[in-house]
Amino acid sequence: MKLGVVILAAGQGTRMRSRRPKVLHQLAGRPLLQHVIDTAFELSPDRVVVVHGHGGDEVRRVIGDERLNWVEQPEQRGTGHAVRQALPALEGLDRVLVLYGDVPLIRAASLRRLIDTTESAMGLMTVELADPTGYGRIVRDEAGNVLRIVEEKDADDAEKTIREINTGIMLVGLERLRVWLERLSPDNAQGEYYLTDIIAMAVHEGVAVHVAQPEEAVEAEGVNDRAQLAALERVYQQWQAEALMADGVTLRDPARLDLRGTLKAGMDVELDVNVILEGEVVLGDNVRVGANTVLRNVTVEDDVTILENCVIDSAHIGSGCHIGPFSRIRPGAELVGGAHVGNFVEIKNSTIGLGSKVNHLSYIGDTDMGADVNIGAGTITCNYDGVNKHRTLIGDNAFIGSNTALVAPVSVGDGATIGAGSVITRDAPADKLTLARGRQVTIDGWTRPTKEEG
Ligand code: UD1
Ligand code: CA
């Protein structure tokens, strides 16, 4: 049986009060719609069709997923009308699963419950909610058979007390779906073509309506405003935190971790509170990350300690490094291993060799640094002449005195020592002391000025 998935994503999302289409708002660093698309593909469907409307071009550009079939619904005339637009794109399939682009937490395991157990042409996913306000209600007969769905706006007082609601997720045989969609009418409180009306049609034809529930009710929750988006973000972060802990990661507080991407963690990784991980982050064994640190697209090898308040972006941190607190490591930084980078140090597009130390108040940019180098406090590589960037080379075992400016392009030889306070504009030879600053003098007979009278 060939399975198609239709994701409805044409709604405007007025309550978000945003210029951005609702389905592009992000949950854990990924657009809402992308969550639904990724879940859909976990089911290995034969086709995935997205119905877009408002902001369609932007949606297609941002999602940019080659595997999708896009269908436009220029006017939003209801969920039934939306699915009807998708029919030409569903040619040749047997069953159609309808998902919503603004219901991002639905999981493949829950969808499989519906797919694997539905034998008739009509499968429906419902949940019981303590507060069913706003949702379509599932109306059943005395024997418990589903009769129809009534929308909140069309429901009478008795129907409004029903706590079993329509998640919107349905699995329908394509052949019946075509016929039923053809018969929909907008004769209801909202003047829309309701997809939900096909349930009564199925019942009328004697098609059994098969009902399944998701593993967790929250999976069915939609995002209509920013408060709901924030609430679902917390749920999703909690799930991720639980998965990480199950994999052996220590989280000092699972409620204070934000993973907006993927984390691959080795053994005995410890994350302190308010760590933010973005993009693809890889942490080796025994990596410790201090509070308030941001790691974005970073690979960290084994036995690395990152202290509090660091920002590390698009960098590679070799094993045994010690970083922070308050270090900023920018794109293109490569710490080979065993390096120490301390407070108020910025490193960009540079290699820091094995065991080298940049412990305090430095800017190292566009630099190739060898092994066992010691960079004194306040050392700056002057890599930019106002027009072009130039590189600085620092050989193995060099010692750069505090408050040195290295004016690139320039190179410091292996084992060279640079006196503190130097401005180095020419290459400094290996194994020698180079100084570039005014010599200290002491003036004999000088006296401090005295206050003039009057
Ligand atoms: C819908 C269901 C309701 C269910 C609820 C679950 C109908 C008539 N009602 O109501 O039973 O409890 O979802 O969340 O189906 N969309 C389009 N084109 C349209 C209209 C909607 O693509 O013309 C998309 C929206 O972008 C959204 C989804 O369909 O992703 C649901 O639409 P929405 O208007 O939010 O439906 P509800 O009133 O919430
Ligand atoms: Ca909705």
PDB file of C-alpha atoms in Angstrom, residues 15 18 36 69 103 124 129 189 203 221 240 260 276 289 311 354 371 374 378 400 407 423 437:
ATOM      1  CA  ARG A  15      -2.192  35.329  16.198  1.00  0.00           C
ATOM      2  CA  SER A  18       4.480  38.327  12.702  1.00  0.00           C
ATOM      3  CA  VAL A  36       6.684  17.851  10.695  1.00  0.00           C
ATOM      4  CA  ASN A  69       6.067  18.140  -3.629  1.00  0.00           C
ATOM      5  CA  VAL A 103       1.605  20.715  15.100  1.00  0.00           C
ATOM      6  CA  LEU A 124      -8.437   9.264  13.030  1.00  0.00           C
ATOM      7  CA  LEU A 129      -7.899  16.977  26.937  1.00  0.00           C
ATOM      8  CA  ALA A 189     -20.314  28.630  11.208  1.00  0.00           C
ATOM      9  CA  VAL A 203     -19.991   6.616   8.968  1.00  0.00           C
ATOM     10  CA  GLU A 221      -0.911  20.530  20.466  1.00  0.00           C
ATOM     11  CA  GLN A 240      15.897  16.131  24.387  1.00  0.00           C
ATOM     12  CA  ARG A 260      18.974  23.804  18.949  1.00  0.00           C
ATOM     13  CA  ILE A 276      23.183  26.519  24.680  1.00  0.00           C
ATOM     14  CA  VAL A 289      31.034  22.590  29.913  1.00  0.00           C
ATOM     15  CA  VAL A 311      31.194  31.467  23.258  1.00  0.00           C
ATOM     16  CA  LEU A 354      49.919  21.611  21.118  1.00  0.00           C
ATOM     17  CA  ALA A 371      53.533  24.093  20.075  1.00  0.00           C
ATOM     18  CA  ASN A 374      53.383  31.234  25.765  1.00  0.00           C
ATOM     19  CA  GLY A 378      47.414  41.673  26.455  1.00  0.00           C
ATOM     20  CA  ILE A 400      55.683  36.620  23.715  1.00  0.00           C
ATOM     21  CA  VAL A 407      51.866  43.731  13.262  1.00  0.00           C
ATOM     22  CA  VAL A 423      55.479  46.540  18.759  1.00  0.00           C
ATOM     23  CA  ARG A 437      60.036  49.688  22.495  1.00  0.00           C
TER      24      ARG A 437
END
